[in-house]
């Protein structure tokens, strides 16, 4: 039964162009080109732990000292006194998607009577417990510095290895000769390290600063890994490298803007955010739809016979474009509010504990949402 299901799932009529079999693109010494090996998709998992270790070393010996030299404090709030019943009530409130930021008046009164405490004591414990979950500014700075460093490396490496590739300048070369397109060692490393990075993000989410968009980003990372794996199995790595290159560009400046914000370099933050906004629109709403999506949707059917898996792949790329449009609207809202305020207001990406402890404080939820995109 398992063999039957696997055969149905890996049906060549679904995954490969007409008149092509898995044996045709199976790696081997007798083949003219070096084909993608699907078993190599396991390599990014151990590589992810290497990246996690590298991140730890860089944060400890480079980013943290650099952040301290900029005056960023590594201060943590005072811990709330141990109180199991209040802790249980706090955990229950935290499960409601962070919409219930405080105990209700009824809860405060009930807990105060139950624990023989005053209402003010309960409220004070609540504030201390919420502050206890807040990461220090230095921790957030180090996280953004690491991501900025990786995106800068990834984009630079991508430009370096693709500069002499014919499909960077003539996108039709992504389809001419498909699927008999060999993979070179530099492209292999580009794919493996990019996949490892998203595996590392997925794993590190469970012990990093817990964000309010935890599950959204978790699903995003899994979807990204699936898309990379999908294009690798189907030998669509050429168009995959172009998608990676376009998406890494703007992310460098997003992470740099957040790091500048944490370091209290407001003017620098505003300047970098302006560059990010322009690059985002140019790459995500310009190059991506009018160069890549146009090519995959219009040119590809002219140059090669279509098959089911290609339609799935192209649908995912189009779905990503729809997400870009939504995120662009959020980014423009941030830019508009920043212009009116004269500076970037709020944290560009908030954690669950970055919300205000006052119900009447100004709502900056839009600036806090724009990083719900992850590393697309």
Short mmCIF file of C-alpha atoms in Angstrom, two decimals:
data_model
loop_
_atom_site.label_atom_id
_atom_site.label_comp_id
_atom_site.label_asym_id
_atom_site.label_seq_id
_atom_site.Cartn_x
_atom_site.Cartn_y
_atom_site.Cartn_z
CA UNK A 1 0.00 0.00 0.00
CA UNK A 2 2.83 2.39 0.87
CA UNK A 3 4.59 1.62 -2.40
CA UNK A 4 1.35 2.20 -4.30
CA UNK A 5 0.83 5.59 -2.61
CA UNK A 6 4.44 6.65 -3.24
CA UNK A 7 4.18 5.67 -6.89
CA UNK A 8 1.00 7.68 -7.23
CA UNK A 9 2.53 10.69 -5.50
CA UNK A 10 5.74 10.65 -7.55
CA UNK A 11 3.89 10.10 -10.81
CA UNK A 12 6.15 11.22 -13.66
CA UNK A 13 3.16 12.66 -15.53
CA UNK A 14 2.68 15.07 -12.63
CA UNK A 15 6.24 16.05 -11.76
CA UNK A 16 8.06 15.93 -15.09
CA UNK A 17 7.54 17.21 -18.64
CA UNK A 18 6.08 14.79 -21.22
CA UNK A 19 8.37 11.98 -22.37
CA UNK A 20 10.66 12.46 -19.37
CA UNK A 21 11.25 9.88 -16.63
CA UNK A 22 12.95 9.97 -13.26
CA UNK A 23 15.73 7.82 -14.71
CA UNK A 24 16.41 10.52 -17.33
CA UNK A 25 17.30 13.12 -14.67
CA UNK A 26 18.79 10.77 -12.08
CA UNK A 27 22.37 11.74 -11.17
CA UNK A 28 25.05 9.39 -12.40
CA UNK A 29 28.60 9.29 -13.82
CA UNK A 30 27.27 8.40 -17.26
CA UNK A 31 25.13 11.53 -17.55
CA UNK A 32 26.18 14.49 -19.70
CA UNK A 33 25.25 17.04 -17.01
CA UNK A 34 25.16 16.96 -13.21
CA UNK A 35 21.51 16.59 -12.22
CA UNK A 36 20.02 17.61 -8.87
CA UNK A 37 20.06 14.82 -6.31
CA UNK A 38 16.87 14.86 -4.22
CA UNK A 39 18.69 13.16 -1.31
CA UNK A 40 20.78 16.32 -0.92
CA UNK A 41 17.71 18.04 0.50
CA UNK A 42 18.69 16.42 3.81
CA UNK A 43 21.99 18.33 3.92
CA UNK A 44 20.47 21.68 4.96
CA UNK A 45 19.27 20.18 8.26
CA UNK A 46 22.75 19.61 9.76
CA UNK A 47 23.89 22.82 8.05
CA UNK A 48 21.13 24.62 9.96
CA UNK A 49 22.78 23.67 13.25
CA UNK A 50 26.07 25.00 11.91
CA UNK A 51 24.37 28.32 11.16
CA UNK A 52 22.80 28.37 14.62
CA UNK A 53 26.22 27.81 16.20
CA UNK A 54 27.75 30.50 13.97
CA UNK A 55 25.00 32.90 14.95
CA UNK A 56 25.66 32.24 18.65
CA UNK A 57 29.36 32.93 18.23
CA UNK A 58 28.80 36.13 16.24
CA UNK A 59 26.20 37.44 18.67
CA UNK A 60 28.39 36.75 21.69
CA UNK A 61 31.74 37.95 20.39
CA UNK A 62 30.81 40.49 17.72
CA UNK A 63 27.25 41.81 17.66
CA UNK A 64 26.77 42.15 21.44
CA UNK A 65 30.08 43.99 22.05
CA UNK A 66 29.35 46.21 19.05
CA UNK A 67 25.86 46.93 20.37
CA UNK A 68 27.21 47.79 23.81
CA UNK A 69 29.73 50.14 22.22
CA UNK A 70 26.76 51.96 20.68
CA UNK A 71 25.23 52.38 24.13
CA UNK A 72 22.61 49.65 23.91
CA UNK A 73 21.77 48.31 27.36
CA UNK A 74 21.34 44.66 28.25
CA UNK A 75 18.94 45.34 31.08
CA UNK A 76 16.22 42.94 32.15
CA UNK A 77 13.14 43.84 34.13
CA UNK A 78 12.69 42.76 37.72
CA UNK A 79 11.12 39.33 38.02
CA UNK A 80 7.65 38.97 39.41
CA UNK A 81 7.37 37.08 42.74
CA UNK A 82 6.54 33.42 42.35
CA UNK A 83 2.78 32.88 42.51
CA UNK A 84 1.48 29.70 40.82
CA UNK A 85 -2.16 30.81 40.66
CA UNK A 86 -1.36 34.19 39.16
CA UNK A 87 1.07 32.51 36.77
CA UNK A 88 -1.67 30.14 35.60
CA UNK A 89 -4.04 33.05 34.98
CA UNK A 90 -1.28 34.90 33.12
CA UNK A 91 -0.61 31.92 30.85
CA UNK A 92 -4.30 31.56 30.09
CA UNK A 93 -4.52 35.22 29.06
CA UNK A 94 -1.43 34.90 26.86
CA UNK A 95 -3.07 32.15 24.82
CA UNK A 96 -5.78 34.48 23.47
CA UNK A 97 -3.58 35.65 20.56
CA UNK A 98 -2.26 38.55 22.64
CA UNK A 99 -5.55 40.42 22.37
CA UNK A 100 -6.19 40.31 26.11
CA UNK A 101 -3.30 42.39 27.39
CA UNK A 102 -4.51 42.72 30.97
CA UNK A 103 -6.54 40.96 33.57
CA UNK A 104 -10.14 42.07 33.38
CA UNK A 105 -11.54 43.94 36.37
CA UNK A 106 -13.56 40.85 37.28
CA UNK A 107 -10.43 38.67 37.16
CA UNK A 108 -8.51 41.12 39.33
CA UNK A 109 -11.22 41.20 41.96
CA UNK A 110 -11.62 37.40 41.93
CA UNK A 111 -7.87 36.74 42.16
CA UNK A 112 -7.42 39.35 44.88
CA UNK A 113 -10.08 37.70 47.03
CA UNK A 114 -8.84 34.19 46.29
CA UNK A 115 -5.20 34.98 47.14
CA UNK A 116 -5.90 37.44 49.96
CA UNK A 117 -4.19 40.23 48.02
CA UNK A 118 -5.22 43.76 47.19
CA UNK A 119 -6.26 44.61 43.66
CA UNK A 120 -3.22 46.88 43.34
CA UNK A 121 -0.90 44.01 44.30
CA UNK A 122 -2.42 41.84 41.57
CA UNK A 123 -2.04 44.61 39.01
CA UNK A 124 1.57 45.21 40.06
CA UNK A 125 2.38 41.51 39.74
CA UNK A 126 0.82 41.51 36.28
CA UNK A 127 2.96 44.44 35.12
CA UNK A 128 6.12 42.83 36.48
CA UNK A 129 5.28 39.49 34.84
CA UNK A 130 4.70 41.13 31.46
CA UNK A 131 7.93 43.11 31.73
CA UNK A 132 9.77 39.91 32.63
CA UNK A 133 8.97 38.47 29.19
CA UNK A 134 10.34 41.46 27.35
CA UNK A 135 13.69 40.82 25.65
CA UNK A 136 16.42 43.36 26.20
CA UNK A 137 17.13 45.81 23.42
CA UNK A 138 20.57 44.27 23.00
CA UNK A 139 19.07 40.83 22.34
CA UNK A 140 16.81 42.26 19.64
CA UNK A 141 19.70 44.22 18.15
CA UNK A 142 21.83 41.07 17.92
CA UNK A 143 19.02 39.15 16.24
CA UNK A 144 18.59 41.84 13.57
CA UNK A 145 22.34 42.17 13.10
CA UNK A 146 22.61 38.45 12.43
CA UNK A 147 19.80 38.48 9.86
CA UNK A 148 21.18 41.59 8.18
CA UNK A 149 24.59 39.92 7.94
CA UNK A 150 23.16 36.75 6.44
CA UNK A 151 20.98 38.55 3.90
CA UNK A 152 23.96 40.69 2.88
CA UNK A 153 26.08 37.57 2.43
CA UNK A 154 23.32 35.71 0.58
CA UNK A 155 22.61 38.57 -1.83
CA UNK A 156 26.30 39.25 -2.44
CA UNK A 157 27.04 35.58 -3.03
CA UNK A 158 24.03 35.30 -5.32
CA UNK A 159 25.18 38.24 -7.46
CA UNK A 160 28.72 36.85 -7.55
CA UNK A 161 27.80 33.35 -8.75
CA UNK A 162 25.00 34.41 -11.10
CA UNK A 163 26.89 37.23 -12.78
CA UNK A 164 28.32 34.91 -15.43
CA UNK A 165 25.20 32.73 -15.73
CA UNK A 166 23.32 33.25 -18.97
CA UNK A 167 19.87 32.98 -17.33
CA UNK A 168 20.51 36.09 -15.22
CA UNK A 169 20.64 38.19 -18.40
CA UNK A 170 18.34 36.08 -20.56
CA UNK A 171 15.61 34.52 -18.45
CA UNK A 172 14.51 32.33 -21.36
CA UNK A 173 17.58 30.21 -20.59
CA UNK A 174 15.72 28.98 -17.50
CA UNK A 175 13.53 26.94 -19.85
CA UNK A 176 15.62 26.23 -22.94
CA UNK A 177 16.94 22.69 -22.59
CA UNK A 178 14.84 21.96 -19.50
CA UNK A 179 14.93 19.58 -17.62
CA UNK A 180 18.43 18.61 -18.78
CA UNK A 181 20.13 21.55 -17.08
CA UNK A 182 23.09 20.72 -14.89
CA UNK A 183 23.74 22.19 -11.48
CA UNK A 184 27.17 23.61 -10.68
CA UNK A 185 28.82 23.53 -7.26
CA UNK A 186 28.25 27.27 -6.65
CA UNK A 187 24.52 26.95 -7.33
CA UNK A 188 24.45 23.83 -5.14
CA UNK A 189 25.88 25.77 -2.19
CA UNK A 190 23.54 28.71 -2.84
CA UNK A 191 20.52 26.42 -2.54
CA UNK A 192 21.83 24.40 0.39
CA UNK A 193 22.80 27.40 2.52
CA UNK A 194 19.57 29.27 1.75
CA UNK A 195 17.54 26.20 2.74
CA UNK A 196 19.68 25.75 5.85
CA UNK A 197 19.01 29.35 6.88
CA UNK A 198 15.25 28.83 6.81
CA UNK A 199 15.63 25.54 8.66
CA UNK A 200 17.67 27.44 11.27
CA UNK A 201 14.98 30.12 11.57
CA UNK A 202 12.33 27.43 11.99
CA UNK A 203 14.26 25.63 14.74
CA UNK A 204 15.53 28.72 16.57
CA UNK A 205 12.01 30.16 16.82
CA UNK A 206 11.35 27.80 19.71
CA UNK A 207 14.02 29.32 21.94
CA UNK A 208 14.39 32.81 20.45
CA UNK A 209 12.43 35.83 21.61
CA UNK A 210 8.84 34.74 21.10
CA UNK A 211 7.09 37.09 18.72
CA UNK A 212 3.37 37.67 18.45
CA UNK A 213 3.60 36.42 14.84
CA UNK A 214 5.23 33.16 15.93
CA UNK A 215 2.93 30.75 14.08
CA UNK A 216 2.62 32.93 10.99
CA UNK A 217 6.40 33.02 10.61
CA UNK A 218 6.66 29.32 11.39
CA UNK A 219 4.25 28.52 8.54
CA UNK A 220 6.13 30.94 6.29
CA UNK A 221 9.48 29.26 6.95
CA UNK A 222 8.02 25.81 6.29
CA UNK A 223 6.44 27.07 3.05
CA UNK A 224 9.75 28.57 1.94
CA UNK A 225 11.57 25.31 2.61
CA UNK A 226 8.88 23.44 0.68
CA UNK A 227 9.18 25.81 -2.28
CA UNK A 228 12.97 25.48 -2.37
CA UNK A 229 12.70 21.70 -2.11
CA UNK A 230 9.99 21.60 -4.77
CA UNK A 231 12.08 23.56 -7.29
CA UNK A 232 15.13 21.42 -6.50
CA UNK A 233 13.32 18.12 -7.10
CA UNK A 234 11.82 19.38 -10.37
CA UNK A 235 15.18 20.74 -11.57
CA UNK A 236 13.78 24.29 -11.60
CA UNK A 237 16.82 25.64 -9.77
CA UNK A 238 17.54 28.34 -12.36
CA UNK A 239 14.34 30.26 -11.80
CA UNK A 240 14.68 29.47 -8.09
CA UNK A 241 18.02 31.30 -7.87
CA UNK A 242 16.48 34.40 -9.45
CA UNK A 243 13.63 34.38 -6.94
CA UNK A 244 16.12 34.10 -4.06
CA UNK A 245 18.22 36.96 -5.42
CA UNK A 246 15.26 39.32 -5.82
CA UNK A 247 13.95 38.62 -2.32
CA UNK A 248 17.22 38.95 -0.41
CA UNK A 249 17.95 42.46 -1.67
CA UNK A 250 15.41 44.53 0.29
CA UNK A 251 15.62 42.37 3.43
CA UNK A 252 19.15 43.63 4.08
CA UNK A 253 17.86 47.15 4.62
CA UNK A 254 14.83 46.09 6.65
CA UNK A 255 17.02 44.36 9.23
CA UNK A 256 19.53 47.25 9.17
CA UNK A 257 16.74 49.76 9.81
CA UNK A 258 15.54 47.79 12.83
CA UNK A 259 19.07 47.53 14.20
CA UNK A 260 19.52 51.30 13.79
CA UNK A 261 16.22 51.82 15.61
CA UNK A 262 17.38 49.74 18.58
CA UNK A 263 20.66 51.70 18.66
CA UNK A 264 18.67 54.97 18.83
CA UNK A 265 20.05 56.23 15.52
CA UNK A 266 16.69 57.61 14.46
CA UNK A 267 17.82 59.59 11.42
CA UNK A 268 19.85 56.64 10.16
CA UNK A 269 16.85 54.38 10.73
CA UNK A 270 14.61 56.70 8.71
CA UNK A 271 17.16 56.93 5.90
CA UNK A 272 17.65 53.15 5.68
CA UNK A 273 13.91 52.55 5.87
CA UNK A 274 13.43 54.89 2.92
CA UNK A 275 15.96 52.87 0.91
CA UNK A 276 14.20 49.68 1.98
CA UNK A 277 10.80 51.00 0.85
CA UNK A 278 12.13 51.99 -2.58
CA UNK A 279 13.98 48.70 -3.04
CA UNK A 280 10.96 46.72 -1.90
CA UNK A 281 8.69 48.36 -4.47
CA UNK A 282 11.29 48.04 -7.26
CA UNK A 283 12.09 44.38 -6.57
CA UNK A 284 8.83 42.95 -5.23
CA UNK A 285 6.35 44.93 -7.35
CA UNK A 286 8.61 45.66 -10.31
CA UNK A 287 11.23 43.05 -11.14
CA UNK A 288 9.39 40.13 -9.57
CA UNK A 289 6.02 40.43 -11.39
CA UNK A 290 7.16 42.04 -14.66
CA UNK A 291 10.31 39.98 -15.14
CA UNK A 292 10.01 36.70 -13.24
CA UNK A 293 6.25 36.09 -13.08
CA UNK A 294 5.80 37.30 -16.65
CA UNK A 295 8.50 34.87 -17.72
CA UNK A 296 7.11 31.88 -15.82
CA UNK A 297 3.55 32.57 -16.96
CA UNK A 298 3.99 33.75 -20.56
CA UNK A 299 7.40 32.75 -21.87
CA UNK A 300 7.72 29.31 -20.26
CA UNK A 301 4.66 27.79 -22.05
CA UNK A 302 6.14 28.98 -25.34
CA UNK A 303 9.48 27.29 -24.74
CA UNK A 304 8.65 23.98 -23.06
CA UNK A 305 5.68 21.61 -22.72
CA UNK A 306 3.73 22.24 -19.56
CA UNK A 307 3.11 19.68 -16.80
CA UNK A 308 1.09 19.64 -13.59
CA UNK A 309 3.92 20.37 -11.16
CA UNK A 310 4.92 23.47 -13.11
CA UNK A 311 1.44 24.92 -12.72
CA UNK A 312 1.65 24.30 -8.98
CA UNK A 313 5.07 25.95 -8.83
CA UNK A 314 3.89 28.98 -10.79
CA UNK A 315 0.74 29.27 -8.67
CA UNK A 316 2.90 29.48 -5.54
CA UNK A 317 4.98 32.22 -7.16
CA UNK A 318 1.79 34.14 -7.99
CA UNK A 319 0.51 33.67 -4.45
CA UNK A 320 3.75 35.18 -3.22
CA UNK A 321 3.09 38.19 -5.43
CA UNK A 322 -0.32 38.65 -3.79
CA UNK A 323 1.38 38.65 -0.39
CA UNK A 324 3.83 41.26 -1.66
CA UNK A 325 0.92 43.53 -2.52
CA UNK A 326 -0.53 43.20 0.97
CA UNK A 327 2.84 43.83 2.62
CA UNK A 328 3.48 46.80 0.34
CA UNK A 329 0.24 48.39 1.55
CA UNK A 330 1.36 47.91 5.16
CA UNK A 331 4.81 49.33 4.41
CA UNK A 332 3.32 52.40 2.73
CA UNK A 333 1.13 52.92 5.78
CA UNK A 334 4.25 52.87 7.95
CA UNK A 335 5.98 55.32 5.61
CA UNK A 336 2.96 57.64 5.64
CA UNK A 337 2.72 57.63 9.44
CA UNK A 338 6.48 58.16 9.70
CA UNK A 339 6.34 61.21 7.43
CA UNK A 340 3.52 62.70 9.49
CA UNK A 341 5.33 61.97 12.76
CA UNK A 342 8.69 63.14 11.46
CA UNK A 343 10.34 59.82 12.35
CA UNK A 344 9.81 56.10 12.36
CA UNK A 345 7.25 55.46 15.09
CA UNK A 346 7.15 52.26 17.07
CA UNK A 347 9.17 49.10 16.68
CA UNK A 348 9.38 47.85 13.11
CA UNK A 349 8.64 44.37 14.36
CA UNK A 350 7.15 43.92 17.78
CA UNK A 351 7.41 41.02 20.12
CA UNK A 352 4.50 39.78 22.12
CA UNK A 353 5.76 41.75 25.08
CA UNK A 354 6.34 44.99 23.23
CA UNK A 355 2.70 46.00 23.56
CA UNK A 356 1.79 48.87 25.78
CA UNK A 357 0.87 48.35 29.39
CA UNK A 358 -1.70 51.11 29.08
CA UNK A 359 -4.97 50.55 27.24
CA UNK A 360 -5.11 54.18 26.13
CA UNK A 361 -1.61 54.33 24.66
CA UNK A 362 -1.38 55.17 20.94
CA UNK A 363 -1.80 52.15 18.68
CA UNK A 364 1.23 51.52 16.43
CA UNK A 365 0.13 48.06 15.34
CA UNK A 366 0.71 48.73 11.64
CA UNK A 367 4.46 49.44 11.97
CA UNK A 368 4.71 46.34 14.11
CA UNK A 369 3.20 44.11 11.44
CA UNK A 370 5.36 44.83 8.41
CA UNK A 371 7.94 42.17 9.18
CA UNK A 372 5.32 39.40 9.08
CA UNK A 373 6.74 38.66 5.60
CA UNK A 374 9.95 36.58 6.52
CA UNK A 375 12.51 36.31 4.09
CA UNK A 376 10.49 35.66 1.19
#
